[in-house]
Short mmCIF file of C-alpha atoms and ligand atoms in Angstrom, two decimals:
data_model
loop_
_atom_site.label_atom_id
_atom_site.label_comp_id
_atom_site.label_asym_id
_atom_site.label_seq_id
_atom_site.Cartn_x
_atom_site.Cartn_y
_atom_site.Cartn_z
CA UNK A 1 89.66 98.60 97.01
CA UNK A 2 93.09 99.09 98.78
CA UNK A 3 96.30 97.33 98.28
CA UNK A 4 96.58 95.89 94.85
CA UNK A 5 99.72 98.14 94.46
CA UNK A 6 101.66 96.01 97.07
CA UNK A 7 99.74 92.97 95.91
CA UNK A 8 102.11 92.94 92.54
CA UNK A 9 105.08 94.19 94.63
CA UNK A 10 104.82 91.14 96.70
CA UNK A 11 105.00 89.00 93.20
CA UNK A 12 107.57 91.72 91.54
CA UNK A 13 105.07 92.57 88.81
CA UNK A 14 104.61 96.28 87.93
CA UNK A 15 101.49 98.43 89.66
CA UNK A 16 99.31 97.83 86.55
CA UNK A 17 98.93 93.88 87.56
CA UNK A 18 97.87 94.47 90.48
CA UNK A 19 94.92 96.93 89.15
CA UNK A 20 94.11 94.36 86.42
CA UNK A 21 93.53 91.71 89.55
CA UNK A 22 91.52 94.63 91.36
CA UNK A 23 89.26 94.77 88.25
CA UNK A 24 88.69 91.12 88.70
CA UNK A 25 88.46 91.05 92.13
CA UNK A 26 85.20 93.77 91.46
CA UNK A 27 83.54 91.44 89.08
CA UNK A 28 83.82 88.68 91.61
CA UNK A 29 82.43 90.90 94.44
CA UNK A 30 79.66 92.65 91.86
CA UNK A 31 78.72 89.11 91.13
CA UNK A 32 78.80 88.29 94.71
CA UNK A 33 76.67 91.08 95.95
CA UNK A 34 74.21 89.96 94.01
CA UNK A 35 74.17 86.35 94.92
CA UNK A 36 73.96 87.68 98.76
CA UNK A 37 71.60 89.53 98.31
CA UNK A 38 73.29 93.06 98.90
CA UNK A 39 71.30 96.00 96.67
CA UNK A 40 73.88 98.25 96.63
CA UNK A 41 77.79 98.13 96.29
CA UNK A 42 79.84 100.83 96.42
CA UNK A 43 83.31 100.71 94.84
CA UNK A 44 85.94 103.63 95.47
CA UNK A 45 87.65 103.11 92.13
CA UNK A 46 89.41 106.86 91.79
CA UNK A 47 89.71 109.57 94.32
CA UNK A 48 90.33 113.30 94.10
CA UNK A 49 93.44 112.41 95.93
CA UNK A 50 94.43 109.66 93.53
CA UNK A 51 95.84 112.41 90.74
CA UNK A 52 98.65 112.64 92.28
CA UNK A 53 100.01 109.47 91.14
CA UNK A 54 102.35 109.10 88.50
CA UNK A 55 100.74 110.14 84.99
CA UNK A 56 101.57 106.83 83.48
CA UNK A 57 99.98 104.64 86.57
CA UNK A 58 96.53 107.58 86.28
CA UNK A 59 95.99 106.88 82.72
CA UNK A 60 96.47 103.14 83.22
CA UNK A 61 93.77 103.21 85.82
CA UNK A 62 91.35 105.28 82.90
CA UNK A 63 92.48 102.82 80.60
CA UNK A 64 91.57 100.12 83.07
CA UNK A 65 88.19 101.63 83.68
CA UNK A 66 87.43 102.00 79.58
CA UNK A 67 87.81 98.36 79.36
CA UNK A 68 85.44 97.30 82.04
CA UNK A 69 82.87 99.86 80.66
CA UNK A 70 83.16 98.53 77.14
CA UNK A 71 83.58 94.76 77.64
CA UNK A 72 81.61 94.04 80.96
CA UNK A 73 78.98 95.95 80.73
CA UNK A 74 76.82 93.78 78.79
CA UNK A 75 76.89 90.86 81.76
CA UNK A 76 76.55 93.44 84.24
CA UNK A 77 73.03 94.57 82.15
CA UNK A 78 72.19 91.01 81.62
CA UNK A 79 72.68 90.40 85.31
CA UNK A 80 70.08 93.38 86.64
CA UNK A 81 73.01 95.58 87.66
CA UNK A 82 72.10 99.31 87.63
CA UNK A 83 75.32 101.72 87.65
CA UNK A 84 75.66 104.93 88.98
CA UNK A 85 78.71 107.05 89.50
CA UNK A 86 79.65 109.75 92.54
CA UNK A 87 81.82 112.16 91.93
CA UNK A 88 82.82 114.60 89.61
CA UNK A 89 83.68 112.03 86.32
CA UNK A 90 82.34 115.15 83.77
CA UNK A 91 86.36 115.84 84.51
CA UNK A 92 87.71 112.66 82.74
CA UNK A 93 88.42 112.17 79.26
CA UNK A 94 85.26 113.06 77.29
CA UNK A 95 85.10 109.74 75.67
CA UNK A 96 85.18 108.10 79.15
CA UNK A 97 82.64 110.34 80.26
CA UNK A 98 80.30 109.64 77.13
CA UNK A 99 80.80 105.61 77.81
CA UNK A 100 80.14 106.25 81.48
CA UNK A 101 76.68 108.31 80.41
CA UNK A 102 75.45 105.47 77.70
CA UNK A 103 76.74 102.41 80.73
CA UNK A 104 74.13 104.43 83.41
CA UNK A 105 71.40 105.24 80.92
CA UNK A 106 71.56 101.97 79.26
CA UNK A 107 71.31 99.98 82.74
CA UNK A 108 69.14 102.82 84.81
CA UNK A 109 66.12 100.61 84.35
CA UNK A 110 67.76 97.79 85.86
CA UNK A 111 66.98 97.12 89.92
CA UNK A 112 68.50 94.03 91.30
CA UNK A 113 71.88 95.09 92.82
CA UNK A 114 73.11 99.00 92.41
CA UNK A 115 76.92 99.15 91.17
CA UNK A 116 78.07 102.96 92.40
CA UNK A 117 81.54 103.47 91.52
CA UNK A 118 82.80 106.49 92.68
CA UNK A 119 85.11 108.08 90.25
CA UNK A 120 87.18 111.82 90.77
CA UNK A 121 85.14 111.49 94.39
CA UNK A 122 86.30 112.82 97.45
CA UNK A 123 83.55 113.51 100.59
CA UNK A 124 84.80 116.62 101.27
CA UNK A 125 84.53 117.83 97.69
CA UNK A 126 81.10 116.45 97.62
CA UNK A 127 80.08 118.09 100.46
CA UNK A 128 81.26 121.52 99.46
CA UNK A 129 79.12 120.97 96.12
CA UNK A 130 76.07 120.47 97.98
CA UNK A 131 76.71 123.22 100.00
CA UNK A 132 77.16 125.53 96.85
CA UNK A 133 74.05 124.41 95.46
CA UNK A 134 71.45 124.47 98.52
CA UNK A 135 73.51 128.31 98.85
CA UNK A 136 72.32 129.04 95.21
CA UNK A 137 68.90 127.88 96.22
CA UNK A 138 68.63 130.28 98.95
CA UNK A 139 70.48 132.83 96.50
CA UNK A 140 67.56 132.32 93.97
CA UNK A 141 64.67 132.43 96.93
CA UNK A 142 63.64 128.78 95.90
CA UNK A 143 64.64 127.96 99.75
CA UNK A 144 64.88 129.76 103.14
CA UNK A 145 68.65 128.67 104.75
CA UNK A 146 66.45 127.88 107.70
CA UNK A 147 64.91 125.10 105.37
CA UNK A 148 68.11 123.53 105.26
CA UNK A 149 68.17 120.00 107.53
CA UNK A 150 70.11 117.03 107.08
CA UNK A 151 67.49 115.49 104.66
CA UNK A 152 67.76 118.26 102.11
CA UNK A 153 71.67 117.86 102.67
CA UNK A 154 71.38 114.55 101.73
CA UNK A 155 69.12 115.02 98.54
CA UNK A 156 72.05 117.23 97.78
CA UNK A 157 74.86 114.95 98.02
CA UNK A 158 75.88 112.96 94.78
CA UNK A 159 74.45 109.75 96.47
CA UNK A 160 70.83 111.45 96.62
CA UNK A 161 68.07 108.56 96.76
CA UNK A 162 70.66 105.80 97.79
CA UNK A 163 70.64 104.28 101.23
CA UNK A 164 73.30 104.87 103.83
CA UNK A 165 76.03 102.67 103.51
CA UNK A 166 75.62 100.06 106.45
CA UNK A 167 78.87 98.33 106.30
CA UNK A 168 81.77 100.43 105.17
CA UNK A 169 84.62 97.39 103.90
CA UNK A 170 88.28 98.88 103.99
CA UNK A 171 90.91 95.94 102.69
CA UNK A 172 94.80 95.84 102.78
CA UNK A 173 95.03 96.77 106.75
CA UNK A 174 94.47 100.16 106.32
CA UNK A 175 92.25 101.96 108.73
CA UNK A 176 91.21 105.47 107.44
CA UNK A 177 88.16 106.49 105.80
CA UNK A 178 90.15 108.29 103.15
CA UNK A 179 87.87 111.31 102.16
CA UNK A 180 85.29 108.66 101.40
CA UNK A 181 81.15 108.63 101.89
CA UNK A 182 82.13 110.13 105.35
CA UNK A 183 78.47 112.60 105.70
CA UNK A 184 76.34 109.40 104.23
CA UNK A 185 78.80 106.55 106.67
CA UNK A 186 77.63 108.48 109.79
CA UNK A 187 76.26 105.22 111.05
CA UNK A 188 77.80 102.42 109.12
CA UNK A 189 79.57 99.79 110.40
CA UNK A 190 83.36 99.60 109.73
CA UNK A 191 85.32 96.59 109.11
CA UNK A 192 89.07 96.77 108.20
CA UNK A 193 90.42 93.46 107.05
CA UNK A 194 93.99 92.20 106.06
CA UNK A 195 93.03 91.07 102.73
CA UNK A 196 94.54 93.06 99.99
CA UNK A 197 91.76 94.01 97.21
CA UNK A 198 93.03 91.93 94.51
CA UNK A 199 92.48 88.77 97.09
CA UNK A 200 88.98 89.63 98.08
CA UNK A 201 86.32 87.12 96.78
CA UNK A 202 82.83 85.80 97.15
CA UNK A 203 84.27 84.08 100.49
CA UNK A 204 86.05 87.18 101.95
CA UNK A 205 82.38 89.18 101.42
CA UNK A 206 80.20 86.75 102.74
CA UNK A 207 82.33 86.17 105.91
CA UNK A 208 82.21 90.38 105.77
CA UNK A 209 78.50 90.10 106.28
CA UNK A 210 77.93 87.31 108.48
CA UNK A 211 80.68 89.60 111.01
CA UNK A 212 78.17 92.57 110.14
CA UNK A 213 75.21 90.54 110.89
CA UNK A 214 76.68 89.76 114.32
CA UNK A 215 77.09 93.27 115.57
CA UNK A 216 74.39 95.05 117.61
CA UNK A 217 73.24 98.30 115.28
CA UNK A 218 72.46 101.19 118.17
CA UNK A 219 72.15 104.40 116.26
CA UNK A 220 72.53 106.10 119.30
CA UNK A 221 69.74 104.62 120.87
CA UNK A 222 69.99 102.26 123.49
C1 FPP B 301 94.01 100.89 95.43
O1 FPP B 301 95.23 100.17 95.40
C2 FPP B 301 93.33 100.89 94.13
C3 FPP B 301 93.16 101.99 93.34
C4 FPP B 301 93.64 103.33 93.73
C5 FPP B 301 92.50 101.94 92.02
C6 FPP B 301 91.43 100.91 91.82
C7 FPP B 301 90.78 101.17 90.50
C8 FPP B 301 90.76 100.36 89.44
C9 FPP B 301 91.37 98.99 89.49
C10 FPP B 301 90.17 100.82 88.11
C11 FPP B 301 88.70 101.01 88.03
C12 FPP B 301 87.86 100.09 88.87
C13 FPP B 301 86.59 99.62 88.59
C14 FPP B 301 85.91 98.75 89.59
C15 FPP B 301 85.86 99.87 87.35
P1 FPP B 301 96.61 100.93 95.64
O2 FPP B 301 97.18 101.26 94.32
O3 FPP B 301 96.40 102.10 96.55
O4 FPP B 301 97.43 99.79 96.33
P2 FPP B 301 98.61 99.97 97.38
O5 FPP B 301 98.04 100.74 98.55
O6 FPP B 301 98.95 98.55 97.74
O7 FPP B 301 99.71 100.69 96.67
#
């Protein structure tokens, strides 16, 4: 969800604008997704990298999250939207992470379209995780290292159980996968469009899909 930063700049309104129109640009694309038929969206809403902003602009993107927890999560429930979150969130603000708990227990029985936001998620950080815990396994003699394959890697990663991503969306012109999904996007498609974040509709993500419905899948095969 890149560029809503520059998307105040260009109308000389401070950062936090720009994140408030990034909030509403998700709803719009979470309502989307379902209307398209996609099962499962995956926002990157806060990376491991994304501390090192200014404290004031961090706590206005908590505060920012808090909000959409508390007052959208009722439509998103009424709408058959199951959340779940990558990342390590346990680090936020305990409140946060108590909201975050209730939002993904309340809606885990929910199955039309999968929300993931990942929050305090990097892929590399994810990746050394699983590796620490499939190592403990074979530490504990539950597994032999010479069980270890790309499945049980997979059952290991924080997105465990979810498909791979097949189209990987980067807005604002940016073309980096920024620490994100990068073991699980192996295969995904990549699009990098123009469009800052806080501009990105219903319109925007089904032209996104028909582009992705165009393109010949391979998978290494021929
Ligand atoms: C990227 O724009 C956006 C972010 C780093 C934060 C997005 C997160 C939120 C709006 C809060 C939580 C979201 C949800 C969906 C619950 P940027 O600041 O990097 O923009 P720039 O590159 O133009 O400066």
């Amino acid at each position: 969800m890149d560029g809503n930063g520059r998307w105040a700049k260009r109308r000389l309104l401070p950062r936090i604008a720009g994140h408030r129109k990034g909030i509403e640009a998700a709803k719009t694309v979470v309502r989307a997704a379902g209307d398209l038929g996609v099962e499962v969206l995956t926002l990157y809403a806060f990376s491991t990298e994304n501390w090192r902003r200014p404290a004031d602009e961090v706590s206005d993107l908590m505060g920012l999250l808090r909000h959409f927890i508390v007052s959208d999560l009722d439509e998103l429930a009424a709408n058959g939207v199951r959340l779940r979150i990558i990342g390590e969130y346990n680090a936020l603000q305990p409140d946060l992470v108590d909201l975050i708990d209730q939002a993904v227990s309340r809606t885990a029985p929910n199955n039309k379209t999968t929300l993931v936001i990942a929050l305090n998620y990097g892929s590399q950080a994810e990746i050394v995780r699983a590796a620490r815990r499939l190592a403990e396994q074979v530490r504990d003699g539950v597994i032999e290292s010479s069980d270890i394959d790309e499945q049980m890697m997979e059952s290991a990663l924080d997105t465990a159980g979810l498909p791979p991503p097949d189209l990987l969306i980067r807005t604002s012109g940016e073309q980096r996968l920024s620490n994100f999904l990068m073991w699980q996007a192996a295969y995904a498609e990549l699009m990098f469009v123009d469009t800052l974040w806080p501009d990105f509709g219903k319109a925007e993500l089904a032209a996104a899909l028909e582009d992705y419905a165009a393109r010949e899948r391979r998978f290494g095969g021929l």
